[in-house]
Amino acid sequence: MIIMRKEYYFTLKDFTYIAATVAILYIVAVITKLTIGAIPIPGMKTIIGAFFSTIVISIGLMWIRKLGTFTLIMLVYGIISGFIFPAIPFLSLIVIGGLAGDLTAKLLGAKIPNNIIYEDRIRIILACGVCYFVISVVLFYAMIFLGYPTAILRNDIIFLISTVCFFLALLGSSIGVKIATELRRAGVI
């Protein structure tokens, strides 16, 4: 008989935290897209978005700490953003990134018997980095596949942009983990 413990499923409190994380993430994304949108460098929105978004996402992951949290955050964010920014099939790209983040965290914590996978800071930081690397690769190849004017996007430039996204996501998530640690010490989360 399988006994379901509280840490194996999401509670209403967890969904409330996910909603709060997505709301803050959406505000950060809109501000980032509006301020960076005028820069004519390819991939600039993705690069800068990787840094600022992972600050918020890593705080949310430290808040909930369950496997699947990354995918749920990205799913809800993708649904909301798909209504606002319907230029590319955004939902599938974002969910693929969230799944990659959860898979990375699970592979790094394979010996952990329970579902509280986002307890380790390194796991959160690497999951955010892999997520945004995957999102940027899939995003730019989807743009090429869908026929967007992408004369400047070659394989080497896509790899360069994705690598920069990876390292900025690592930096942003390490800042977010530090903020979440301080918030946890203060008793806020």
PDB file of C-alpha atoms in Angstrom, residues 8-158:
ATOM      1  CA  TYR A   8       4.474  14.322  -2.102  1.00  0.00           C
ATOM      2  CA  TYR A   9       1.569  16.453  -3.268  1.00  0.00           C
ATOM      3  CA  PHE A  10       0.797  20.111  -3.690  1.00  0.00           C
ATOM      4  CA  THR A  11      -1.473  21.807  -1.194  1.00  0.00           C
ATOM      5  CA  LEU A  12      -3.618  24.893  -1.588  1.00  0.00           C
ATOM      6  CA  LYS A  13      -0.875  26.838   0.183  1.00  0.00           C
ATOM      7  CA  ASP A  14       1.643  25.672  -2.444  1.00  0.00           C
ATOM      8  CA  PHE A  15      -0.641  26.771  -5.273  1.00  0.00           C
ATOM      9  CA  THR A  16      -1.013  30.155  -3.589  1.00  0.00           C
ATOM     10  CA  TYR A  17       2.782  30.507  -3.468  1.00  0.00           C
ATOM     11  CA  ILE A  18       3.006  29.447  -7.110  1.00  0.00           C
ATOM     12  CA  ALA A  19       0.418  32.088  -8.025  1.00  0.00           C
ATOM     13  CA  ALA A  20       2.346  34.758  -6.104  1.00  0.00           C
ATOM     14  CA  THR A  21       5.599  33.706  -7.776  1.00  0.00           C
ATOM     15  CA  VAL A  22       4.008  33.806 -11.228  1.00  0.00           C
ATOM     16  CA  ALA A  23       2.462  37.225 -10.565  1.00  0.00           C
ATOM     17  CA  ILE A  24       5.824  38.686  -9.566  1.00  0.00           C
ATOM     18  CA  LEU A  25       7.514  36.862 -12.447  1.00  0.00           C
ATOM     19  CA  TYR A  26       5.024  38.330 -14.906  1.00  0.00           C
ATOM     20  CA  ILE A  27       5.570  41.865 -13.604  1.00  0.00           C
ATOM     21  CA  VAL A  28       9.340  41.415 -13.894  1.00  0.00           C
ATOM     22  CA  ALA A  29       8.963  40.010 -17.431  1.00  0.00           C
ATOM     23  CA  VAL A  30       6.772  42.883 -18.609  1.00  0.00           C
ATOM     24  CA  ILE A  31       9.126  45.504 -17.196  1.00  0.00           C
ATOM     25  CA  THR A  32      12.106  43.716 -18.738  1.00  0.00           C
ATOM     26  CA  LYS A  33      10.470  43.358 -22.152  1.00  0.00           C
ATOM     27  CA  LEU A  34       9.351  46.981 -22.208  1.00  0.00           C
ATOM     28  CA  THR A  35      12.728  48.401 -21.217  1.00  0.00           C
ATOM     29  CA  ILE A  36      14.923  46.083 -23.273  1.00  0.00           C
ATOM     30  CA  GLY A  37      12.625  45.716 -26.298  1.00  0.00           C
ATOM     31  CA  ALA A  38      14.104  48.658 -28.168  1.00  0.00           C
ATOM     32  CA  ILE A  39      17.633  47.237 -28.223  1.00  0.00           C
ATOM     33  CA  PRO A  40      18.187  45.740 -31.699  1.00  0.00           C
ATOM     34  CA  ILE A  41      20.558  42.987 -30.552  1.00  0.00           C
ATOM     35  CA  PRO A  42      19.163  39.505 -31.265  1.00  0.00           C
ATOM     36  CA  GLY A  43      18.221  37.598 -28.148  1.00  0.00           C
ATOM     37  CA  MET A  44      18.570  40.560 -25.795  1.00  0.00           C
ATOM     38  CA  LYS A  45      15.092  40.060 -24.275  1.00  0.00           C
ATOM     39  CA  THR A  46      15.885  36.413 -23.629  1.00  0.00           C
ATOM     40  CA  ILE A  47      19.318  37.165 -22.187  1.00  0.00           C
ATOM     41  CA  ILE A  48      18.180  39.897 -19.800  1.00  0.00           C
ATOM     42  CA  GLY A  49      14.965  38.021 -19.024  1.00  0.00           C
ATOM     43  CA  ALA A  50      16.980  34.980 -17.966  1.00  0.00           C
ATOM     44  CA  PHE A  51      18.767  37.016 -15.308  1.00  0.00           C
ATOM     45  CA  PHE A  52      15.782  38.802 -13.787  1.00  0.00           C
ATOM     46  CA  SER A  53      13.282  35.946 -14.127  1.00  0.00           C
ATOM     47  CA  THR A  54      15.499  33.434 -12.361  1.00  0.00           C
ATOM     48  CA  ILE A  55      15.766  35.693  -9.341  1.00  0.00           C
ATOM     49  CA  VAL A  56      12.007  35.370  -8.870  1.00  0.00           C
ATOM     50  CA  ILE A  57      11.824  31.699  -9.880  1.00  0.00           C
ATOM     51  CA  SER A  58      14.552  30.657  -7.444  1.00  0.00           C
ATOM     52  CA  ILE A  59      12.766  32.422  -4.597  1.00  0.00           C
ATOM     53  CA  GLY A  60       9.615  30.497  -5.553  1.00  0.00           C
ATOM     54  CA  LEU A  61      11.536  27.211  -5.656  1.00  0.00           C
ATOM     55  CA  MET A  62      13.041  27.868  -2.222  1.00  0.00           C
ATOM     56  CA  TRP A  63       9.540  28.711  -1.006  1.00  0.00           C
ATOM     57  CA  ILE A  64       7.842  25.480  -2.131  1.00  0.00           C
ATOM     58  CA  ARG A  65      10.772  23.040  -2.640  1.00  0.00           C
ATOM     59  CA  LYS A  66       8.781  20.179  -4.218  1.00  0.00           C
ATOM     60  CA  LEU A  67       9.524  18.329  -7.433  1.00  0.00           C
ATOM     61  CA  GLY A  68       7.277  19.649 -10.174  1.00  0.00           C
ATOM     62  CA  THR A  69       7.238  23.183  -8.803  1.00  0.00           C
ATOM     63  CA  PHE A  70       9.402  24.479 -11.646  1.00  0.00           C
ATOM     64  CA  THR A  71       7.076  22.969 -14.250  1.00  0.00           C
ATOM     65  CA  LEU A  72       3.958  24.349 -12.540  1.00  0.00           C
ATOM     66  CA  ILE A  73       5.452  27.843 -12.248  1.00  0.00           C
ATOM     67  CA  MET A  74       6.444  27.818 -15.907  1.00  0.00           C
ATOM     68  CA  LEU A  75       3.094  26.311 -16.984  1.00  0.00           C
ATOM     69  CA  VAL A  76       1.033  29.016 -15.293  1.00  0.00           C
ATOM     70  CA  TYR A  77       3.459  31.712 -16.468  1.00  0.00           C
ATOM     71  CA  GLY A  78       3.304  30.336 -20.018  1.00  0.00           C
ATOM     72  CA  ILE A  79      -0.502  30.326 -20.035  1.00  0.00           C
ATOM     73  CA  ILE A  80      -0.697  33.921 -18.838  1.00  0.00           C
ATOM     74  CA  SER A  81       2.095  35.110 -21.119  1.00  0.00           C
ATOM     75  CA  GLY A  82       0.601  33.268 -24.081  1.00  0.00           C
ATOM     76  CA  PHE A  83      -2.451  35.483 -23.870  1.00  0.00           C
ATOM     77  CA  ILE A  84      -0.392  38.651 -23.653  1.00  0.00           C
ATOM     78  CA  PHE A  85       2.565  37.839 -25.949  1.00  0.00           C
ATOM     79  CA  PRO A  86       1.101  35.436 -28.556  1.00  0.00           C
ATOM     80  CA  ALA A  87       3.948  35.844 -31.060  1.00  0.00           C
ATOM     81  CA  ILE A  88       5.335  32.303 -30.728  1.00  0.00           C
ATOM     82  CA  PRO A  89       3.784  29.200 -29.155  1.00  0.00           C
ATOM     83  CA  PHE A  90       5.130  30.446 -25.844  1.00  0.00           C
ATOM     84  CA  LEU A  91       3.448  27.921 -23.578  1.00  0.00           C
ATOM     85  CA  SER A  92       5.195  24.877 -25.002  1.00  0.00           C
ATOM     86  CA  LEU A  93       8.595  26.598 -24.923  1.00  0.00           C
ATOM     87  CA  ILE A  94       8.220  27.656 -21.315  1.00  0.00           C
ATOM     88  CA  VAL A  95       6.890  24.273 -20.148  1.00  0.00           C
ATOM     89  CA  ILE A  96       9.777  22.485 -21.875  1.00  0.00           C
ATOM     90  CA  GLY A  97      12.159  24.741 -19.916  1.00  0.00           C
ATOM     91  CA  GLY A  98      10.328  24.002 -16.665  1.00  0.00           C
ATOM     92  CA  LEU A  99      10.467  20.275 -17.321  1.00  0.00           C
ATOM     93  CA  ALA A 100      14.193  20.561 -18.064  1.00  0.00           C
ATOM     94  CA  GLY A 101      14.688  22.400 -14.764  1.00  0.00           C
ATOM     95  CA  ASP A 102      12.760  19.774 -12.787  1.00  0.00           C
ATOM     96  CA  LEU A 103      14.579  16.952 -14.564  1.00  0.00           C
ATOM     97  CA  THR A 104      17.944  18.559 -13.785  1.00  0.00           C
ATOM     98  CA  ALA A 105      17.014  18.932 -10.124  1.00  0.00           C
ATOM     99  CA  LYS A 106      15.810  15.333  -9.976  1.00  0.00           C
ATOM    100  CA  LEU A 107      18.941  13.975 -11.656  1.00  0.00           C
ATOM    101  CA  LEU A 108      21.165  15.946  -9.292  1.00  0.00           C
ATOM    102  CA  GLY A 109      19.196  14.719  -6.289  1.00  0.00           C
ATOM    103  CA  ALA A 110      18.557  11.143  -7.389  1.00  0.00           C
ATOM    104  CA  LYS A 111      19.455   9.678  -3.995  1.00  0.00           C
ATOM    105  CA  ILE A 112      16.947  11.856  -2.144  1.00  0.00           C
ATOM    106  CA  PRO A 113      14.077   9.571  -1.090  1.00  0.00           C
ATOM    107  CA  ASN A 114      11.380  12.179  -0.685  1.00  0.00           C
ATOM    108  CA  ASN A 115       9.853  14.771  -2.960  1.00  0.00           C
ATOM    109  CA  ILE A 116      11.443  17.853  -1.358  1.00  0.00           C
ATOM    110  CA  ILE A 117      14.016  18.216  -4.081  1.00  0.00           C
ATOM    111  CA  TYR A 118      14.674  21.956  -4.057  1.00  0.00           C
ATOM    112  CA  GLU A 119      16.302  22.047  -0.629  1.00  0.00           C
ATOM    113  CA  ASP A 120      19.829  22.276  -1.991  1.00  0.00           C
ATOM    114  CA  ARG A 121      20.891  25.664  -3.349  1.00  0.00           C
ATOM    115  CA  ILE A 122      23.134  24.212  -6.051  1.00  0.00           C
ATOM    116  CA  ARG A 123      20.232  22.187  -7.427  1.00  0.00           C
ATOM    117  CA  ILE A 124      18.072  25.310  -7.732  1.00  0.00           C
ATOM    118  CA  ILE A 125      20.821  27.330  -9.379  1.00  0.00           C
ATOM    119  CA  LEU A 126      21.668  24.627 -11.928  1.00  0.00           C
ATOM    120  CA  ALA A 127      17.992  23.898 -12.633  1.00  0.00           C
ATOM    121  CA  CYS A 128      17.411  27.574 -13.456  1.00  0.00           C
ATOM    122  CA  GLY A 129      20.468  27.658 -15.703  1.00  0.00           C
ATOM    123  CA  VAL A 130      19.451  24.549 -17.626  1.00  0.00           C
ATOM    124  CA  CYS A 131      15.877  25.814 -17.912  1.00  0.00           C
ATOM    125  CA  TYR A 132      16.878  29.056 -19.586  1.00  0.00           C
ATOM    126  CA  PHE A 133      19.477  27.370 -21.794  1.00  0.00           C
ATOM    127  CA  VAL A 134      16.780  25.010 -23.071  1.00  0.00           C
ATOM    128  CA  ILE A 135      14.235  27.820 -23.445  1.00  0.00           C
ATOM    129  CA  SER A 136      16.616  29.945 -25.503  1.00  0.00           C
ATOM    130  CA  VAL A 137      17.680  27.067 -27.779  1.00  0.00           C
ATOM    131  CA  VAL A 138      14.102  25.939 -28.372  1.00  0.00           C
ATOM    132  CA  LEU A 139      12.901  29.528 -28.797  1.00  0.00           C
ATOM    133  CA  PHE A 140      15.391  30.445 -31.491  1.00  0.00           C
ATOM    134  CA  TYR A 141      15.014  27.187 -33.398  1.00  0.00           C
ATOM    135  CA  ALA A 142      11.215  27.596 -33.197  1.00  0.00           C
ATOM    136  CA  MET A 143      11.620  31.071 -34.671  1.00  0.00           C
ATOM    137  CA  ILE A 144      13.639  29.626 -37.557  1.00  0.00           C
ATOM    138  CA  PHE A 145      11.149  26.778 -38.023  1.00  0.00           C
ATOM    139  CA  LEU A 146       8.144  29.135 -38.025  1.00  0.00           C
ATOM    140  CA  GLY A 147       9.744  31.355 -40.654  1.00  0.00           C
ATOM    141  CA  TYR A 148      10.516  34.473 -38.666  1.00  0.00           C
ATOM    142  CA  PRO A 149      13.103  36.755 -40.282  1.00  0.00           C
ATOM    143  CA  THR A 150      16.151  35.241 -38.659  1.00  0.00           C
ATOM    144  CA  ALA A 151      18.985  35.879 -41.083  1.00  0.00           C
ATOM    145  CA  ILE A 152      21.276  36.778 -38.192  1.00  0.00           C
ATOM    146  CA  LEU A 153      20.484  33.630 -36.183  1.00  0.00           C
ATOM    147  CA  ARG A 154      22.990  30.969 -37.072  1.00  0.00           C
ATOM    148  CA  ASN A 155      23.882  27.918 -35.008  1.00  0.00           C
ATOM    149  CA  ASP A 156      26.932  29.594 -33.469  1.00  0.00           C
ATOM    150  CA  ILE A 157      24.962  32.688 -32.480  1.00  0.00           C
ATOM    151  CA  ILE A 158      22.155  30.561 -31.021  1.00  0.00           C
TER     152      ILE A 158
END
